[in-house]
Coordinates of C-alpha atoms in Angstrom, one line a residue:
X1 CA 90.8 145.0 258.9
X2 CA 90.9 148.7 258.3
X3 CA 90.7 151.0 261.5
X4 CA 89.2 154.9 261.1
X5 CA 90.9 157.6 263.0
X6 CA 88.2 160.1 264.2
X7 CA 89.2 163.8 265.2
X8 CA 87.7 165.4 268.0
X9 CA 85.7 167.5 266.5
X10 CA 84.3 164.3 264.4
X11 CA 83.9 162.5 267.9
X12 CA 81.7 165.1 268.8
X13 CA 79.4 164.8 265.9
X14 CA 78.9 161.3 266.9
X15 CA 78.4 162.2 270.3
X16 CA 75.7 164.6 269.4
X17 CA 73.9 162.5 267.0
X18 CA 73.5 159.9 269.2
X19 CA 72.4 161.7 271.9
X20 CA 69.3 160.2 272.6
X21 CA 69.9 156.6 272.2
X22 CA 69.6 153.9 275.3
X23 CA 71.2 153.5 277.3
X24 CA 73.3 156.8 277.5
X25 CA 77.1 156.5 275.8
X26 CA 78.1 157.5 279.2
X27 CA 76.0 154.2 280.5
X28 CA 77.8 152.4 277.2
X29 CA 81.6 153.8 278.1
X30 CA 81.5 152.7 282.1
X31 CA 80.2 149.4 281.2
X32 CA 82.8 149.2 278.7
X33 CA 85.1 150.4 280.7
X34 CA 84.4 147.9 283.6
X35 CA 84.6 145.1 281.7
X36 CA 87.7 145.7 280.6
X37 CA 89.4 147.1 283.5
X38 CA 87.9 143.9 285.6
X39 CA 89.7 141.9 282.8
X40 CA 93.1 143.6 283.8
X41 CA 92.6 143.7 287.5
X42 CA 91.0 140.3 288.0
X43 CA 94.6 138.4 288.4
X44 CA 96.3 140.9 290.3
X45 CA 93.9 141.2 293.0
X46 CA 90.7 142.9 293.4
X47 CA 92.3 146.8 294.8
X48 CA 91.1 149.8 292.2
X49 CA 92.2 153.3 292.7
X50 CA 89.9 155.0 290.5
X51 CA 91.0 158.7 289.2
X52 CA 87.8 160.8 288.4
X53 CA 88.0 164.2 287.1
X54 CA 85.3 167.0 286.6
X55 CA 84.2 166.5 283.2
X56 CA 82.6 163.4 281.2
X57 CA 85.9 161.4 281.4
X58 CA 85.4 161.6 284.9
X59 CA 81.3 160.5 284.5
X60 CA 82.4 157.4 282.7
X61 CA 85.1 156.3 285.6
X62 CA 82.3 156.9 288.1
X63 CA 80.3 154.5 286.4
X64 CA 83.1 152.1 286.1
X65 CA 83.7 152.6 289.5
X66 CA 80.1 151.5 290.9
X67 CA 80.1 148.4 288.3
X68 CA 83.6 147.1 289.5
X69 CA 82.3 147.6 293.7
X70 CA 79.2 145.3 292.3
X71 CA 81.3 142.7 291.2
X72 CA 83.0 142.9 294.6
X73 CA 86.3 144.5 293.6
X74 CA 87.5 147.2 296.6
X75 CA 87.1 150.4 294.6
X76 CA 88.9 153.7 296.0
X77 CA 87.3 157.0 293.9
X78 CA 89.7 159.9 294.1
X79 CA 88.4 163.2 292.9
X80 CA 91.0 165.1 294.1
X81 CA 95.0 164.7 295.7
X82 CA 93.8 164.3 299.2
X83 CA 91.6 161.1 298.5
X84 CA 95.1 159.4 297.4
X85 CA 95.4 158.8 300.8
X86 CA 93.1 156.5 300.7
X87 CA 94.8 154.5 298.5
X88 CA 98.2 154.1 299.5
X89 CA 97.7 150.5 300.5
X90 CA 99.3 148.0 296.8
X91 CA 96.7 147.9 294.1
X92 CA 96.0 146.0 291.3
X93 CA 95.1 148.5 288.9
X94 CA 94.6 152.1 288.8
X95 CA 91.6 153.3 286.2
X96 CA 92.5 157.2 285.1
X97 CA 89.8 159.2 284.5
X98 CA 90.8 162.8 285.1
X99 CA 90.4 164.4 281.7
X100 CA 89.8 163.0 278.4
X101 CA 89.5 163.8 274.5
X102 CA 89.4 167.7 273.7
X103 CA 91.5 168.7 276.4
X104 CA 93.4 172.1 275.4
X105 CA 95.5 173.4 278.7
X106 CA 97.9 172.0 280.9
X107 CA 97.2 170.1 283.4
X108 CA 98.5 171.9 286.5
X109 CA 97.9 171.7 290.5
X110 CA 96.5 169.0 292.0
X111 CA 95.3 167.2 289.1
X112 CA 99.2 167.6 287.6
X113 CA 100.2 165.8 290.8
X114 CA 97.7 163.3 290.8
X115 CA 99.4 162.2 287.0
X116 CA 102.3 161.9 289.0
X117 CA 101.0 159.4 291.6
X118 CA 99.4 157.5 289.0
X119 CA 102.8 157.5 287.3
X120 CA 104.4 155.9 290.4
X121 CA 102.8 153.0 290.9
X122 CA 103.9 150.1 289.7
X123 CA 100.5 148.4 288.8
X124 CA 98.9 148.3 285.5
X125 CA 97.4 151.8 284.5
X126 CA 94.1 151.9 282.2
X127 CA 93.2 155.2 280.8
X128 CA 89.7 156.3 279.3
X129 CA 89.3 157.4 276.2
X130 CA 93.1 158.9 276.0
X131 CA 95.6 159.4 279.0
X132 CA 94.8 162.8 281.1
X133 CA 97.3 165.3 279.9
X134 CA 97.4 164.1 276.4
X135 CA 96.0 166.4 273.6
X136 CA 93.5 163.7 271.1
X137 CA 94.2 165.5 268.4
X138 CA 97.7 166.0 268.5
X139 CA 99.4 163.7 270.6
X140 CA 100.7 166.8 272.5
X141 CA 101.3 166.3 276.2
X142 CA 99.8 169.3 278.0
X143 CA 101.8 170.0 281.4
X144 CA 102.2 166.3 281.8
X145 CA 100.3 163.2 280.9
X146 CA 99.6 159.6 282.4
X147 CA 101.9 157.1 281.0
X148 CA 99.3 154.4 280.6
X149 CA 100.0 150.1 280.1
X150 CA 96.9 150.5 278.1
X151 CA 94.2 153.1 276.9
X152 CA 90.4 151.8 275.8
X153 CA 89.7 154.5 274.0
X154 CA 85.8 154.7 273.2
X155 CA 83.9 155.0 269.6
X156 CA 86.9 155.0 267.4
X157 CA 90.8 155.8 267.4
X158 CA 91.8 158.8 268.0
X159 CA 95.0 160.9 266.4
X160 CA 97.0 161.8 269.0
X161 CA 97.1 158.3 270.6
X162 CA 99.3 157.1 267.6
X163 CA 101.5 159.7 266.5
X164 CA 104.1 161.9 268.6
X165 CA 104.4 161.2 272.0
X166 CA 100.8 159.2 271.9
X167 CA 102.8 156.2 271.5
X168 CA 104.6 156.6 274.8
X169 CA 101.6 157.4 277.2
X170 CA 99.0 155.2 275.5
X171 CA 100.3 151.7 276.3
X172 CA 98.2 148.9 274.3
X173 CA 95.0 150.8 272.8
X174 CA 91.7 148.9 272.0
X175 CA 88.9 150.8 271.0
X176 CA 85.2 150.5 272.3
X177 CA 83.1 151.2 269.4
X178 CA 80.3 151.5 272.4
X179 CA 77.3 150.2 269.5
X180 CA 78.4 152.7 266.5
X181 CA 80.3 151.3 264.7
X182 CA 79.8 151.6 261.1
X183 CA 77.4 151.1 259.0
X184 CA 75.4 152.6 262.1
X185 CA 74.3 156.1 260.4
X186 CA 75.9 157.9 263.6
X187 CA 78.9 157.5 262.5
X188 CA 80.2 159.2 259.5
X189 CA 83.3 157.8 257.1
X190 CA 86.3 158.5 258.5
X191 CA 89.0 160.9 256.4
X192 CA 91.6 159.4 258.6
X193 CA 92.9 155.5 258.8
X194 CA 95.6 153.5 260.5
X195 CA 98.1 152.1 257.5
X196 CA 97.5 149.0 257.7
X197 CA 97.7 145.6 255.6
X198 CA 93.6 145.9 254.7
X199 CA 94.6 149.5 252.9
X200 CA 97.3 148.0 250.7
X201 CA 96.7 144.7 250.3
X202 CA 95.1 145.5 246.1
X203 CA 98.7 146.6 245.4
X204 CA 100.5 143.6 246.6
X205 CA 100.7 141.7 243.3
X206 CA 103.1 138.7 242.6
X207 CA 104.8 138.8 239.0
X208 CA 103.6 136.7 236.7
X209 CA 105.6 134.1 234.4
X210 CA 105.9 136.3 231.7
X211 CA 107.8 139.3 232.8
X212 CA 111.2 141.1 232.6
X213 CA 113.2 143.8 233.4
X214 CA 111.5 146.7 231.3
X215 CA 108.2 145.4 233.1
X216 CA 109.5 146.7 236.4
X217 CA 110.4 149.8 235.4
X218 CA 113.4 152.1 235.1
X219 CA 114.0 154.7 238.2
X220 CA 116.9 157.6 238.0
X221 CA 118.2 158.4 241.6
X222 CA 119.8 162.3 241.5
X223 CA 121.9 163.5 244.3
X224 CA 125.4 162.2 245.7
X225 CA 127.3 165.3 245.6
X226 CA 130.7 165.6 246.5
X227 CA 131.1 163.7 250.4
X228 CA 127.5 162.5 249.8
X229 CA 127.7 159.7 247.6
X230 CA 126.3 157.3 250.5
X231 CA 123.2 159.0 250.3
X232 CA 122.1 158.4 246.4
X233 CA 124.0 154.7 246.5
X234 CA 122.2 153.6 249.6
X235 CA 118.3 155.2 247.9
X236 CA 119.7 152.9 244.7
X237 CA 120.7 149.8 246.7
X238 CA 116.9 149.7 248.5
X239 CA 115.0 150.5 245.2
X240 CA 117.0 147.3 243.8
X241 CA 115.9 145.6 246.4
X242 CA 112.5 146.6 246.1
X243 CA 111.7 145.5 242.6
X244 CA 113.0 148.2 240.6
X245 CA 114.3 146.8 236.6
X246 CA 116.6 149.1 236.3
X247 CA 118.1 151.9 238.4
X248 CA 120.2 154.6 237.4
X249 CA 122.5 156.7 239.8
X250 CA 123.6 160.3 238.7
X251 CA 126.1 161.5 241.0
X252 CA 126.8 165.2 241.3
X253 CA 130.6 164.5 242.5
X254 CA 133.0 164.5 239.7
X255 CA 135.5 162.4 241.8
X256 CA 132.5 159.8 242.3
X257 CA 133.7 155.8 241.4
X258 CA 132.4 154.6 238.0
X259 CA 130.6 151.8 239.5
X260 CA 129.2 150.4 243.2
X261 CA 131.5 147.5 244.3
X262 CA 128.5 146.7 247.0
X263 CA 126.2 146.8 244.1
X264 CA 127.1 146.0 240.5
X265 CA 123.8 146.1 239.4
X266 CA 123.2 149.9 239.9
X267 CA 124.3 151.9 236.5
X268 CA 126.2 155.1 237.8
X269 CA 126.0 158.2 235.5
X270 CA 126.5 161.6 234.8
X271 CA 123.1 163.3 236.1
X272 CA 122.5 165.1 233.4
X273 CA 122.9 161.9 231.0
X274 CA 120.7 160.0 233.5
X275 CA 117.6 162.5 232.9
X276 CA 118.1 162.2 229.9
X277 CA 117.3 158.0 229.6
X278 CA 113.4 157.0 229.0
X279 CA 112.4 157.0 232.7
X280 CA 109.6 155.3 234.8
X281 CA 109.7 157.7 238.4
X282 CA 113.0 159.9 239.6
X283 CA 114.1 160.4 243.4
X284 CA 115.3 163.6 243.7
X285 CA 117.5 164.7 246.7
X286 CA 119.7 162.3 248.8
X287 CA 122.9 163.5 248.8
X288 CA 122.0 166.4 245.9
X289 CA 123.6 169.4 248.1
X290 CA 122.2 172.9 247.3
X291 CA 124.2 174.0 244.6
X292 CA 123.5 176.0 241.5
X293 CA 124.2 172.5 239.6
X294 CA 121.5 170.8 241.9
X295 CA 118.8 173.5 241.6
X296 CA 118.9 172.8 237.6
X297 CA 118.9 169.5 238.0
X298 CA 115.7 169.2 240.5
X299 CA 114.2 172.2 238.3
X300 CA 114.5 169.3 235.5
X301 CA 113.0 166.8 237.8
X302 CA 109.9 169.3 238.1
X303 CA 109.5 169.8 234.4
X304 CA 109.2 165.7 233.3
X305 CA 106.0 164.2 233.3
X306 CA 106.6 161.3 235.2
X307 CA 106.4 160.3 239.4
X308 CA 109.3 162.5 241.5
X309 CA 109.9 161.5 244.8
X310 CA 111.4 164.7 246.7
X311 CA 113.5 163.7 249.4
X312 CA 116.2 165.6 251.7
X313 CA 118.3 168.4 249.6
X314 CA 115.5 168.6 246.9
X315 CA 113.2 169.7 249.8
X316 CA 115.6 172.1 251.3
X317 CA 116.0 173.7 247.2
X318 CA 112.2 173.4 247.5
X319 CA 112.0 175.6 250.4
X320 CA 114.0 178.3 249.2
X321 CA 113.1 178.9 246.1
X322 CA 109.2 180.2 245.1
X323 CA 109.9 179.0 241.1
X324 CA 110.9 175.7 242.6
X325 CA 108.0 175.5 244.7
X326 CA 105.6 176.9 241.6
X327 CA 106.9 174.0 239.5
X328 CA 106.5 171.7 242.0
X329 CA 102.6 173.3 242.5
X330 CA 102.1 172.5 238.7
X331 CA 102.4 169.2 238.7
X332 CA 100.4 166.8 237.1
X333 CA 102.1 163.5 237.4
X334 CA 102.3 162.1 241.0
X335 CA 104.8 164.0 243.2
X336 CA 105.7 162.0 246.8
X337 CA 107.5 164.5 249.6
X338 CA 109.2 163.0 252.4
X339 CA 110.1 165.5 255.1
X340 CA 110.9 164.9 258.6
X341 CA 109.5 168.0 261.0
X342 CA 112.6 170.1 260.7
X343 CA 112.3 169.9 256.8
X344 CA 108.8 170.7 257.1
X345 CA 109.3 173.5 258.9
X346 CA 111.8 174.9 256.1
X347 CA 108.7 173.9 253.7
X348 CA 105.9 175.8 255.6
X349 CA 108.4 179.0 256.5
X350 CA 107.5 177.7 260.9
X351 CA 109.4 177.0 263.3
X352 CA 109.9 173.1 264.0
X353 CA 107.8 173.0 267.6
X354 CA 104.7 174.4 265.3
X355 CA 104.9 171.7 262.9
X356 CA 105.1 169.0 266.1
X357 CA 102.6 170.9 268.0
X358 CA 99.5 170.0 265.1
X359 CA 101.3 167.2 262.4
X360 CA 98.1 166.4 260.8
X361 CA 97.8 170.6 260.5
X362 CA 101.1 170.6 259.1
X363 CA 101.3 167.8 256.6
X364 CA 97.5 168.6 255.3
X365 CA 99.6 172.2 254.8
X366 CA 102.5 170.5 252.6
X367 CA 99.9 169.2 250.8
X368 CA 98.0 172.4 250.2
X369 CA 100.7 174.3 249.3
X370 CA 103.5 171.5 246.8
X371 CA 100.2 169.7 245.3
X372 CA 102.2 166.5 246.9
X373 CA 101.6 163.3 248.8
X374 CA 103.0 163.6 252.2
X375 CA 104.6 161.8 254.6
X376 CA 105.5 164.0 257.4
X377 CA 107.8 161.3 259.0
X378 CA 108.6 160.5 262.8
X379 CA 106.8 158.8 265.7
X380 CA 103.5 157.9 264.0
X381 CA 104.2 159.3 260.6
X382 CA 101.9 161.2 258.9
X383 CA 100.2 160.4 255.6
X384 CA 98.0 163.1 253.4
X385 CA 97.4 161.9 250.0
X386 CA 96.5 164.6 247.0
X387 CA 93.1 163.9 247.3
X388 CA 92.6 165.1 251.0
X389 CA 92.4 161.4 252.8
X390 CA 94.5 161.1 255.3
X391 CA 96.6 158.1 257.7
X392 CA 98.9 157.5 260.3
X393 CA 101.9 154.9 259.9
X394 CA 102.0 152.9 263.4
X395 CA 105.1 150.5 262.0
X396 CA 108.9 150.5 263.1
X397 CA 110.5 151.5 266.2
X398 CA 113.3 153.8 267.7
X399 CA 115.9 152.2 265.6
X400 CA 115.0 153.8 262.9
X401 CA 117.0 156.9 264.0
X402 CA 120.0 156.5 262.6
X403 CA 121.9 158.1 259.5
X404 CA 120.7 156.7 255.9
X405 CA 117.4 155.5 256.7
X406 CA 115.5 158.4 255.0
X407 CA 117.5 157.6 251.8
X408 CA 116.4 154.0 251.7
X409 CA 112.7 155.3 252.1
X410 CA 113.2 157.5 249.0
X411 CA 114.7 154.4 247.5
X412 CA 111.7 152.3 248.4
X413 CA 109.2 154.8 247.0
X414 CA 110.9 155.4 243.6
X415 CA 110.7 151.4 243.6
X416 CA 107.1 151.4 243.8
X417 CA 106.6 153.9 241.6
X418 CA 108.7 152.7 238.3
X419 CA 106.9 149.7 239.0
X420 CA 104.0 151.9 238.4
X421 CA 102.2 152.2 241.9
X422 CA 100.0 155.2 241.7
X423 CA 101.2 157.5 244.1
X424 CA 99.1 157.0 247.3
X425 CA 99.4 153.2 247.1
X426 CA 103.0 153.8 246.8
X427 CA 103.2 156.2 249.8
X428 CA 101.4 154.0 252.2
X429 CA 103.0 150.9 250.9
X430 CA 106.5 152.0 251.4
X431 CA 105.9 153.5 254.7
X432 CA 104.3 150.9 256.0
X433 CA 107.4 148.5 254.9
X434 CA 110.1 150.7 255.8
X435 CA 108.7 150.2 259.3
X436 CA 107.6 146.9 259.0
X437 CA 111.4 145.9 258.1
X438 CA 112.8 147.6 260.8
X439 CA 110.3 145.8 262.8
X440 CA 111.6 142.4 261.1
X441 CA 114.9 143.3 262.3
X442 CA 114.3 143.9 265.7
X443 CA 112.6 140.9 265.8
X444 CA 115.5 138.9 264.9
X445 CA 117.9 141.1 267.4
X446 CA 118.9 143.1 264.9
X447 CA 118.5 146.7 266.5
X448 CA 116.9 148.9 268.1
X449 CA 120.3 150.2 268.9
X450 CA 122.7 150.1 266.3
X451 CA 119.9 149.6 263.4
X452 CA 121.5 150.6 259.9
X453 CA 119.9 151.6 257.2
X454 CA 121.1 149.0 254.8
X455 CA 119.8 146.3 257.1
X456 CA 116.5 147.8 256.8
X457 CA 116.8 147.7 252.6
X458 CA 117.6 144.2 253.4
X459 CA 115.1 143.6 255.5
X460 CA 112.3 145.5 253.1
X461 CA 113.3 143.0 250.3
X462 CA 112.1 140.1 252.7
X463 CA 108.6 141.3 254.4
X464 CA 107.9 142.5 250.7
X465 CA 108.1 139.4 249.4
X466 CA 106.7 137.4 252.6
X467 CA 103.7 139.6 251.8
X468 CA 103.7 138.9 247.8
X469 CA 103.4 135.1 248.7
X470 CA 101.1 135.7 251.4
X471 CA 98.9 137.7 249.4
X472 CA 99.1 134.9 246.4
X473 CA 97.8 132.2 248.9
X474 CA 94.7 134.2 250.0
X475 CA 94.1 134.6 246.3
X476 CA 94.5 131.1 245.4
X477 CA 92.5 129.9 248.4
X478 CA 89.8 132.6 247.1
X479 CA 90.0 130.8 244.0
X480 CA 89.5 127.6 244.8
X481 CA 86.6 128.4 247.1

C-alpha cells in the first residue's frame, strides 16, 4: 500500500473542491472522528473531555462531541481554561480539538495552558487532524503542542505529522480519507509519499542462477584520511554487505594498513589508483577531510560519468567551493547527497534552525541548487528525487544517533547503485533499510541505546535479503495463479 502526503495548501484544494458535496466534510470529520474516539474510550469508561477551539478543528470536535453524548458517553466541551473545571473528575479520553492544519503562530494564553492540561492527564489523548500547536507542514511545534497517544488525521497524511518533532506529539496516526480518496476527481495526485514497501517493491530482485561478481558491480569508496580510516572501512564493510561485487577502498592516510583484518574482502588502494579502475558508482566523503588532496580527488569524482554518492567531507568541500558545486550542477549521471541539517545548512549558506524550521523547503532547495537526489536525514528523513517527487522515511529509531551510522548509509547507497539501481530507487531503498535494520535490531534488544553502526550493516544484510525472498514468493505465487 502506498500512502500520499498532502500539504496544506493541497488540503485546501480538496477542501474547496468538495465544497458542496453531502453531507458537509465537517459532518464527514465528526462522524469520523466519533467513531473512532468511541473506539478508544469505550473500555476505559464512558468520561470525554472534549477541547474545542475557534476555528474548523474546533467545528469537527463539536460535532464529535454531540455524536459521543448520543451514544450515552458523559461529554465535557471546553472552549476555554475555565471549563476545565468541569472536568477534573478521571476520564477516559480527552478529544483535542483546539487548532488544526495551517496553524502559523504560537499558541499562547489560555489555549497554551489548556495543551498543558491535556498534557497532564494520564488518559489516552486523540487529536484532530494534527495535535494543536503543531505546524502540518513542518512538523514545527508553535509555542507548545499536544503530545497525543494517537492523531486521526482527516483526508490524507500530512507532513509535519512524520517528520521532526511530528513523531513525538502525533502518537499512532490513521487517516480518515472522509469519502475522497482517490480515484475520486477531488483529490489530486499527491507529489509527496510515505517510503514504504509498495514504492520499492519493483527493485527488490533476487539473483538469478547465472550470475557473478562483475554482475554486481564494482563501487570505489574515497575518504579515510589520516585518524579517519573508520569512516571509509565502515561505508566499505556495509556496501559488501549490501550486494556490492567488488569494492574498492582508497584511503587518503599514507600510514593506512594494506588491508581490513575485519574484512578481507575489501581491496584497499591508493585513491588516486582506485579512480582510476573501470567503476560502477563512487562514494565520495567518509572520512575524505578537506584538504587540497581531497578537493582533487572529489573534483575527479564530479568529472566521471557514473553514480556519486556525496556524503560527509565531500559535502562540506561541496559547500565551500562554487566550481565544486558547478561540477556537481552539471551532472548528468545520478548524483545521491546525504546531509544531515547541519550539513545542509553549510550546503544552502542558512543557519541550521532554518533548514529544521521548513525540511521539505530545504531539501527541495538542495535539490534545486546540486541537480542531486536528497535525503535531508533526521527524524522523518526527507526524500526529493531529481525529478521533483518527493517522500518521507518513517523507518528506524533514536538509536541511530551514534558515530558511523552515516557512513554505512553512504555504504548502502553506493551498493545499490553498482548494482545498478537508478538513483531514486536507490535513495528510497537504502533509506528505508538503513532504518528498517536498525529497527531489526531493536527488535531483537539490540539498541536503542548503545546501537553501532556496524550492527546496523549487519542488520541491513538480513532485512535485505528477508525482503529478496519475500518478494520471490509473491512472484512465484503470482505465477502460479
Amino acid at each position: 500500500m502506498t500512502i500520499p502526503i498532502y500539504t496544506t495548501a493541497e488540503i485546501r484544494r480538496i477542501e474547496s473542491a468538495a465544497a458542496t458535496a453531502q453531507p458537509p466534510l465537517m459532518e464527514r470529520a465528526g462522524l469520523a472522528a466519533a467513531d473512532f474516539a468511541a473506539a478508544l474510550a469505550s473500555e476505559r469508561g464512558k468520561e470525554v473531555v472534549v477541547l474545542a477551539g475557534p476555528g474548523n478543528n474546533g467545528g469537527d470536535a463539536r460535532i464529535a462531541a454531540r455524536i459521543l453524548a448520543e451514544r450515552f458517553f458523559r461529554v465535557t466541551v471546553a472552549e476555554t481554561l475555565e471549563a476545565l473545571g468541569a472536568a477534573t473528575r478521571s476520564c477516559a479520553l480527552v478529544i483535542d480539538g483546539l487548532f488544526g492544519i495551517g496553524l502559523a503562530r504560537a499558541v499562547t494564553g489560555d489555549h497554551a495552558r489548556m495543551v498543558e492540561w491535556a498534557n497532564a492527564q494520564s488518559c489516552r489523548v486523540l487529536a484532530l487532524d494534527v495535535p494543536s500547536g503543531l505546524a502540518s507542514d513542518t512538523g514545527r511545534v508553535l509555542g507548545c503542542a499536544v503530545r497525543a497517544t494517537h492523531t486521526l488525521t482527516f483526508i490524507g497524511m500530512k507532513p509535519g505529522l512524520l517528520t521532526l518533532d511530528g513523531p513525538d506529539h502525533c502518537g499512532e496516526v490513521s487517516v480518515a480519507g472522509l469519502g475522497l480518496e482517490a480515484p475520486a476527481p477531488a483529490t489530486p495526485s499527491s507529489t509527496g509519499w510515505v517510503v514504504a514497501p509498495g514504492l520499492i517493491a519493483h527493485a527488490l530482485k533476487p539473483r538469478p542462477l547465472n550470475f557473478h561478481k562483475g554482475n554486481a558491480g564494482s563501487l570505489a569508496i574515497i575518504g579515510g584520511a589520516a585518524s579517519m580510516s573508520g569512516a571509509a572501512l565502515l561505508a566499505g564493510r556495509a556496501a559488501l554487505r549490501l550486494g556490492a561485487g567488488k569494492v574498492h577502498v582508497g584511503l587518503l592516510d599514507p600510514a593506512a594498513p594494506g588491508f581490513d583484518p575485519a574484512c578481507l574482502e575489501l581491496m584497499l588502494r591508493d585513491p588516486d589508483e582506485v579512480l582510476g579502475l573501470d567503476l560502477d558508482a563512487i562514494v565520495a566523503g567518509p572520512g575524505l577531510g578537506q584538504g587540497d588532496r581531497a578537493q582533487i580527488l572529489l573534483g575527479a569524482a564530479l568529472a566521471s560519468d557514473i553514480p556519486c554518492i556525496l556524503d560527509a567531507d565531500a559535502l562540506n568541500l561541496l559547500a565551500g567551493s562554487d566550481a565544486m558545486r558547478q561540477a556537481c550542477t552539471r551532472r548528468s549521471a545520478d548524483t545521491l547527497i546525504t546531509p544531515h541539517p547541519a550539513e545542509a545548512a553549510r550546503l544552502l549558506g542558512i543557519k541550521t534552525s532554518e533548514v529544521q524550521n521548513d525540511r521539505l523547503r530545504a531539501a527541495f532547495l538542495l535539490r534545486d541548487r546540486f541537480n542531486a537526489h536528497v535525503v535531508l536525514k533526521g527524524n522523518g528523513s526527507i526524500l526529493v528525487a531529481r525529478d521533483g517527487r518527493w517522500f518521507i522515511n518513517t523507518s528506524g529509531n533514536p538509536g541511530m544517533a551514534s558515530a558511523g551510522m552515516g557512513d554505512v548509509l553512504a555504504g548502502i547507497l553506493g551498493a545499490l547503485a553498482a548494482q545498478g539501481l537508478a538513483g531514486q530507487d536507490a535513495l528510497l531503498l537504502g533509506v528505508h533499510l538503513h532504518g528498517a535494520a536498525a529497527d531489526d535490531c531493536v527488535a531483537r534488544s539490540v539498541g536503542p541505546v548503545g546501537l553501532t553502526a556496524s550492527e546496523v550493516a549487519d542488520a541491513a544484510r538480513r532485512v535485505w535479503n528477508a525482503w529478496l525472498a519475500a518478494q520471490a514468493t509473491r512472484t512465484r505465487a503470482l505465477g502460479s495463479g
